[in-house]
mmCIF file of C-alpha atoms in Angstrom:
data_model
loop_
_atom_site.group_PDB
_atom_site.id
_atom_site.type_symbol
_atom_site.label_atom_id
_atom_site.label_comp_id
_atom_site.label_asym_id
_atom_site.label_seq_id
_atom_site.Cartn_x
_atom_site.Cartn_y
_atom_site.Cartn_z
ATOM 1 C CA MET E 144 77.016 101.280 116.971
ATOM 2 C CA THR E 145 77.846 97.611 117.073
ATOM 3 C CA GLY E 146 77.566 95.783 120.331
ATOM 4 C CA SER E 147 79.925 93.349 121.923
ATOM 5 C CA ARG E 148 80.743 90.470 119.701
ATOM 6 C CA PRO E 149 82.480 87.781 121.773
ATOM 7 C CA SER E 150 81.577 85.124 119.166
ATOM 8 C CA ALA E 151 84.304 86.335 116.799
ATOM 9 C CA ASP E 152 85.922 83.432 115.002
ATOM 10 C CA PHE E 153 89.296 82.854 116.580
ATOM 11 C CA GLY E 154 90.266 80.024 114.163
ATOM 12 C CA GLY E 155 92.703 80.226 111.283
ATOM 13 C CA GLU E 156 94.757 83.232 112.498
ATOM 14 C CA LEU E 157 96.754 84.420 115.489
ATOM 15 C CA LEU E 158 94.515 85.134 118.425
ATOM 16 C CA SER E 159 96.054 88.631 118.898
ATOM 17 C CA THR E 160 95.273 89.349 115.208
ATOM 18 C CA THR E 161 91.638 88.465 115.660
ATOM 19 C CA VAL E 162 91.465 90.597 118.889
ATOM 20 C CA LYS E 163 93.001 93.563 117.012
ATOM 21 C CA ARG E 164 90.451 93.115 114.217
ATOM 22 C CA LEU E 165 87.677 93.086 116.775
ATOM 23 C CA LEU E 166 88.946 96.124 118.586
ATOM 24 C CA LEU E 167 89.301 98.062 115.302
ATOM 25 C CA ASP E 168 85.685 97.131 114.389
ATOM 26 C CA ARG E 169 84.446 98.345 117.733
ATOM 27 C CA ILE E 170 86.287 101.627 117.561
ATOM 28 C CA VAL E 171 85.068 102.287 114.007
ATOM 29 C CA HIS E 172 81.444 101.617 115.077
ATOM 30 C CA GLY E 173 81.701 103.758 118.227
ATOM 31 C CA HIS E 174 81.600 100.938 120.738
ATOM 32 C CA TYR E 175 84.767 102.380 122.156
ATOM 33 C CA GLN E 176 84.714 106.205 122.081
ATOM 34 C CA PRO E 177 87.806 108.462 121.830
ATOM 35 C CA GLY E 178 89.278 108.854 125.248
ATOM 36 C CA GLU E 179 87.594 105.688 126.536
ATOM 37 C CA ARG E 180 89.708 103.108 128.374
ATOM 38 C CA ILE E 181 89.920 99.575 126.997
ATOM 39 C CA VAL E 182 90.191 97.243 130.072
ATOM 40 C CA GLU E 183 92.306 94.222 129.329
ATOM 41 C CA LEU E 184 90.899 92.059 132.046
ATOM 42 C CA GLN E 185 87.308 92.801 131.153
ATOM 43 C CA LEU E 186 87.858 92.078 127.510
ATOM 44 C CA ALA E 187 89.792 88.883 128.280
ATOM 45 C CA LYS E 188 86.847 87.657 130.407
ATOM 46 C CA GLU E 189 84.339 88.577 127.676
ATOM 47 C CA LEU E 190 86.249 86.717 124.981
ATOM 48 C CA GLY E 191 87.340 83.840 127.187
ATOM 49 C CA THR E 192 91.053 84.293 126.615
ATOM 50 C CA SER E 193 94.094 85.191 128.646
ATOM 51 C CA GLN E 194 95.223 88.838 128.774
ATOM 52 C CA SER E 195 98.294 88.140 126.617
ATOM 53 C CA PRO E 196 96.643 88.363 123.215
ATOM 54 C CA ILE E 197 94.666 91.392 124.358
ATOM 55 C CA ARG E 198 97.949 93.144 125.375
ATOM 56 C CA GLU E 199 99.633 92.219 122.131
ATOM 57 C CA ALA E 200 96.696 93.503 120.045
ATOM 58 C CA LEU E 201 96.743 96.761 121.977
ATOM 59 C CA ARG E 202 100.503 97.164 121.426
ATOM 60 C CA ASP E 203 99.907 96.719 117.718
ATOM 61 C CA LEU E 204 97.145 99.362 117.739
ATOM 62 C CA ALA E 205 99.325 101.729 119.765
ATOM 63 C CA ALA E 206 102.141 101.301 117.190
ATOM 64 C CA VAL E 207 99.885 102.760 114.471
ATOM 65 C CA GLY E 208 98.448 105.507 116.729
ATOM 66 C CA ILE E 209 94.916 104.166 117.260
ATOM 67 C CA VAL E 210 95.246 103.655 120.990
ATOM 68 C CA THR E 211 97.701 105.077 123.538
ATOM 69 C CA ILE E 212 99.063 103.060 126.430
ATOM 70 C CA HIS E 213 100.032 104.767 129.706
ATOM 71 C CA PRO E 214 101.933 102.960 132.399
ATOM 72 C CA ARG E 215 99.628 101.786 135.216
ATOM 73 C CA ARG E 216 96.664 103.472 133.412
ATOM 74 C CA GLY E 217 96.141 101.014 130.597
ATOM 75 C CA ALA E 218 95.058 101.684 127.020
ATOM 76 C CA ARG E 219 92.703 104.355 125.732
ATOM 77 C CA VAL E 220 91.340 105.095 122.304
ATOM 78 C CA ARG E 221 93.087 108.200 120.988
ATOM 79 C CA LEU E 222 91.941 110.826 118.578
ATOM 80 C CA PRO E 223 94.775 112.171 116.409
ATOM 81 C CA SER E 224 94.824 115.621 114.822
ATOM 82 C CA GLY E 225 93.438 116.254 111.403
ATOM 83 C CA LYS E 226 97.034 116.963 110.246
ATOM 84 C CA GLU E 227 98.223 113.576 111.498
ATOM 85 C CA LEU E 228 95.552 111.804 109.444
ATOM 86 C CA ALA E 229 96.112 114.069 106.502
ATOM 87 C CA ASP E 230 99.808 113.135 106.602
ATOM 88 C CA VAL E 231 98.823 109.453 106.485
ATOM 89 C CA SER E 232 96.776 110.190 103.395
ATOM 90 C CA ILE E 233 99.731 111.891 101.770
ATOM 91 C CA VAL E 234 101.852 108.792 102.294
ATOM 92 C CA ARG E 235 98.932 106.677 101.138
ATOM 93 C CA SER E 236 98.763 108.681 97.933
ATOM 94 C CA GLU E 237 102.200 107.324 96.898
ATOM 95 C CA VAL E 238 101.568 103.880 98.197
ATOM 96 C CA ASP E 239 98.237 103.647 96.389
ATOM 97 C CA ALA E 240 99.607 105.111 93.252
ATOM 98 C CA LEU E 241 102.413 102.510 93.154
ATOM 99 C CA ALA E 242 99.955 99.752 93.865
ATOM 100 C CA ALA E 243 97.755 100.826 90.999
ATOM 101 C CA ARG E 244 100.752 101.129 88.617
ATOM 102 C CA LEU E 245 101.969 97.678 89.491
ATOM 103 C CA ALA E 246 98.527 96.104 89.386
ATOM 104 C CA VAL E 247 97.629 97.387 85.888
ATOM 105 C CA GLU E 248 99.199 94.630 83.881
ATOM 106 C CA ILE E 249 98.338 91.695 86.100
ATOM 107 C CA ILE E 250 95.014 92.454 87.734
ATOM 108 C CA THR E 251 92.408 89.857 86.842
ATOM 109 C CA ASP E 252 88.926 90.358 85.433
ATOM 110 C CA ALA E 253 87.580 88.819 88.651
ATOM 111 C CA ASP E 254 89.460 91.430 90.691
ATOM 112 C CA LEU E 255 88.066 94.227 88.450
ATOM 113 C CA ALA E 256 84.475 92.829 88.942
ATOM 114 C CA ALA E 257 85.126 92.798 92.715
ATOM 115 C CA LEU E 258 86.315 96.370 92.620
ATOM 116 C CA ASP E 259 83.234 97.408 90.776
ATOM 117 C CA ALA E 260 80.978 95.715 93.310
ATOM 118 C CA LEU E 261 82.838 97.491 96.088
ATOM 119 C CA VAL E 262 82.196 100.880 94.496
ATOM 120 C CA GLU E 263 78.479 100.126 94.287
ATOM 121 C CA GLU E 264 78.557 98.962 97.898
ATOM 122 C CA MET E 265 80.174 102.252 99.009
ATOM 123 C CA LEU E 266 77.539 104.244 97.207
ATOM 124 C CA ALA E 267 74.653 102.110 98.628
ATOM 125 C CA ARG E 268 75.975 102.313 102.220
ATOM 126 C CA LEU E 269 76.492 106.114 101.755
ATOM 127 C CA ASP E 270 72.825 106.471 100.772
ATOM 128 C CA GLU E 271 71.885 104.558 103.911
ATOM 129 C CA GLY E 272 74.122 106.782 106.104
ATOM 130 C CA ASP E 273 76.135 103.711 107.159
ATOM 131 C CA PHE E 274 79.476 105.478 107.317
ATOM 132 C CA PRO E 275 81.495 102.628 108.961
ATOM 133 C CA ALA E 276 80.378 100.363 106.146
ATOM 134 C CA VAL E 277 81.477 102.933 103.595
ATOM 135 C CA THR E 278 84.976 103.039 105.069
ATOM 136 C CA GLU E 279 85.066 99.214 105.288
ATOM 137 C CA ALA E 280 84.185 98.848 101.592
ATOM 138 C CA ASP E 281 86.742 101.596 100.848
ATOM 139 C CA ALA E 282 89.505 99.741 102.683
ATOM 140 C CA ARG E 283 88.652 96.490 100.924
ATOM 141 C CA PHE E 284 88.753 98.360 97.559
ATOM 142 C CA HIS E 285 92.261 99.751 98.066
ATOM 143 C CA ARG E 286 93.572 96.612 99.705
ATOM 144 C CA LEU E 287 92.477 94.503 96.745
ATOM 145 C CA ILE E 288 94.519 96.793 94.468
ATOM 146 C CA ALA E 289 97.458 96.397 96.807
ATOM 147 C CA GLN E 290 97.122 92.637 96.762
ATOM 148 C CA ALA E 291 96.789 92.697 92.925
ATOM 149 C CA SER E 292 100.145 94.444 92.709
ATOM 150 C CA ALA E 293 101.787 91.194 93.856
ATOM 151 C CA ASN E 294 104.282 93.244 95.904
ATOM 152 C CA HIS E 295 104.287 91.916 99.500
ATOM 153 C CA ALA E 296 106.345 94.849 100.848
ATOM 154 C CA LEU E 297 103.782 97.277 99.499
ATOM 155 C CA GLU E 298 101.000 95.254 101.020
ATOM 156 C CA ARG E 299 102.654 95.381 104.457
ATOM 157 C CA VAL E 300 103.005 99.190 104.278
ATOM 158 C CA PHE E 301 99.338 99.438 103.194
ATOM 159 C CA ASP E 302 98.161 97.258 106.028
ATOM 160 C CA GLN E 303 100.002 99.444 108.538
ATOM 161 C CA LEU E 304 98.569 102.701 107.234
ATOM 162 C CA ALA E 305 94.957 101.758 106.222
ATOM 163 C CA PRO E 306 93.502 101.102 109.699
ATOM 164 C CA VAL E 307 94.324 104.580 110.881
ATOM 165 C CA ALA E 308 92.399 106.370 108.215
ATOM 166 C CA ARG E 309 89.548 103.805 108.306
ATOM 167 C CA THR E 310 89.167 104.122 112.043
ATOM 168 C CA PHE E 311 89.077 107.940 112.357
ATOM 169 C CA ILE E 312 87.631 109.108 109.079
ATOM 170 C CA THR E 313 84.393 107.539 110.218
ATOM 171 C CA LEU E 314 84.107 110.340 112.736
ATOM 172 C CA THR E 315 84.311 112.920 109.978
ATOM 173 C CA LEU E 316 81.947 111.451 107.368
ATOM 174 C CA PRO E 317 78.484 112.157 108.898
ATOM 175 C CA ASP E 318 78.846 115.940 108.556
ATOM 176 C CA VAL E 319 80.609 116.076 105.196
ATOM 177 C CA ASP E 320 79.426 115.377 101.651
ATOM 178 C CA VAL E 321 81.882 112.787 100.448
ATOM 179 C CA ARG E 322 79.966 111.451 97.417
ATOM 180 C CA SER E 323 82.371 113.054 95.007
ATOM 181 C CA ILE E 324 85.334 111.390 96.837
ATOM 182 C CA VAL E 325 83.545 108.019 96.751
ATOM 183 C CA LEU E 326 82.869 108.446 92.987
ATOM 184 C CA GLU E 327 86.661 108.887 92.465
ATOM 185 C CA HIS E 328 86.958 105.149 92.936
ATOM 186 C CA ARG E 329 85.243 104.761 89.502
ATOM 187 C CA THR E 330 88.053 106.809 87.904
ATOM 188 C CA ILE E 331 90.680 104.535 89.414
ATOM 189 C CA LEU E 332 88.723 101.406 88.286
ATOM 190 C CA ALA E 333 88.318 102.714 84.765
ATOM 191 C CA ALA E 334 92.073 103.289 84.431
ATOM 192 C CA LEU E 335 92.809 99.801 85.703
ATOM 193 C CA ARG E 336 90.250 98.323 83.231
ATOM 194 C CA ASP E 337 91.918 100.230 80.390
ATOM 195 C CA ARG E 338 95.350 98.995 81.519
ATOM 196 C CA GLN E 339 96.667 102.549 81.653
ATOM 197 C CA ALA E 340 99.381 102.619 84.326
ATOM 198 C CA ASP E 341 100.005 106.370 84.374
ATOM 199 C CA ARG E 342 96.266 107.116 84.534
ATOM 200 C CA ALA E 343 95.643 104.556 87.273
ATOM 201 C CA ALA E 344 98.553 105.850 89.351
ATOM 202 C CA GLN E 345 97.440 109.422 88.959
ATOM 203 C CA ALA E 346 93.908 108.626 89.846
ATOM 204 C CA ALA E 347 94.863 106.733 92.984
ATOM 205 C CA ARG E 348 97.226 109.519 94.010
ATOM 206 C CA ALA E 349 94.679 112.281 93.470
ATOM 207 C CA HIS E 350 92.107 110.383 95.417
ATOM 208 C CA GLN E 351 94.181 110.122 98.494
ATOM 209 C CA LEU E 352 95.314 113.735 98.264
ATOM 210 C CA ASN E 353 91.638 114.741 98.116
ATOM 211 C CA VAL E 354 91.059 112.669 101.268
ATOM 212 C CA SER E 355 93.958 114.499 102.907
ATOM 213 C CA GLN E 356 92.422 117.796 102.018
ATOM 214 C CA LEU E 357 89.057 116.730 103.372
ATOM 215 C CA LEU E 358 90.688 115.788 106.693
ATOM 216 C CA GLN E 359 92.543 119.066 106.994
ATOM 217 C CA THR E 360 89.388 121.072 106.251
ATOM 218 C CA HIS E 361 86.779 119.177 108.270
ATOM 219 C CA TYR E 362 88.436 116.960 110.933
ATOM 220 C CA PRO E 363 88.517 118.327 114.528
ATOM 221 C CA GLY E 364 91.914 120.065 114.717
ATOM 222 C CA GLY E 365 94.553 119.954 117.399
ATOM 223 C CA VAL E 366 93.222 116.947 119.223
ATOM 224 C CA GLY E 367 95.706 114.474 120.604
ATOM 225 C CA ASP E 368 96.366 112.571 123.848
ATOM 226 C CA SER E 369 96.343 114.210 127.210
ATOM 227 C CA GLU E 370 99.078 112.904 129.454
ATOM 228 C CA ASP E 371 96.755 112.152 132.294
ATOM 229 C CA GLY E 372 94.303 110.231 130.106
ATOM 230 C CA ALA E 373 91.461 112.689 130.942
ATOM 231 C CA GLU E 374 88.919 113.462 128.329
ATOM 232 C CA HIS E 375 90.014 116.250 126.009
ATOM 233 C CA PRO E 376 87.512 119.144 125.671
ATOM 234 C CA ALA E 377 87.941 119.157 121.885
ATOM 235 C CA LEU E 378 86.342 115.741 121.732
ATOM 236 C CA ASP E 379 83.060 117.433 122.068
ATOM 237 C CA ALA E 380 83.561 118.612 118.454
ATOM 238 C CA VAL E 381 83.689 115.111 117.099
ATOM 239 C CA PRO E 382 80.478 114.186 115.191
ATOM 240 C CA LYS E 383 78.542 111.442 116.933
#
């Protein structure tokens, strides 16, 4: 678990964007647990900001289903159902397939080398049991391909979907052998290196569909938001 990190660099981007990034990092690392309230005033004091960027960041996270905001009760970290996350992966399968297809002809050797390094980082972090770091490297791998596609609309869709899976799949990984799924990144990379568009698209699609199947099989099912914000009993099933 990471601790509070009030020293986050607020320069060079919108303050609300940096706050959103910080909140995502804390959720991924378990600093904020599913069902836990995120107190705007407390966070604003910690970071030395007004509540406005905190509120905007929370609205952005609520829009993609990572937190839920109840009137007069504030924001809480939510835990979606396995099916909800599996559905995201199904959509990602087509987004990632298109990104790989578009990137094949224009991806640079430097990008390919960076992708290779990210695969090795995933495997190394997996050996260490550092599951948040695995998902972080995974997100960077797929986002690099999205960027290499040179399609900004695709990048925007990717950026909306990726945080959901990265945030919550971390809760699944500790009890599941995902080495075979991590190794699938090598298949995607090999197809990109060979400039084989159909192969790259199929490898990227198959990877996300396998992630979808993993979530449907292993993720705690039927967990959502309770209207009163109380802790859901099914949260006890989430790996710690």
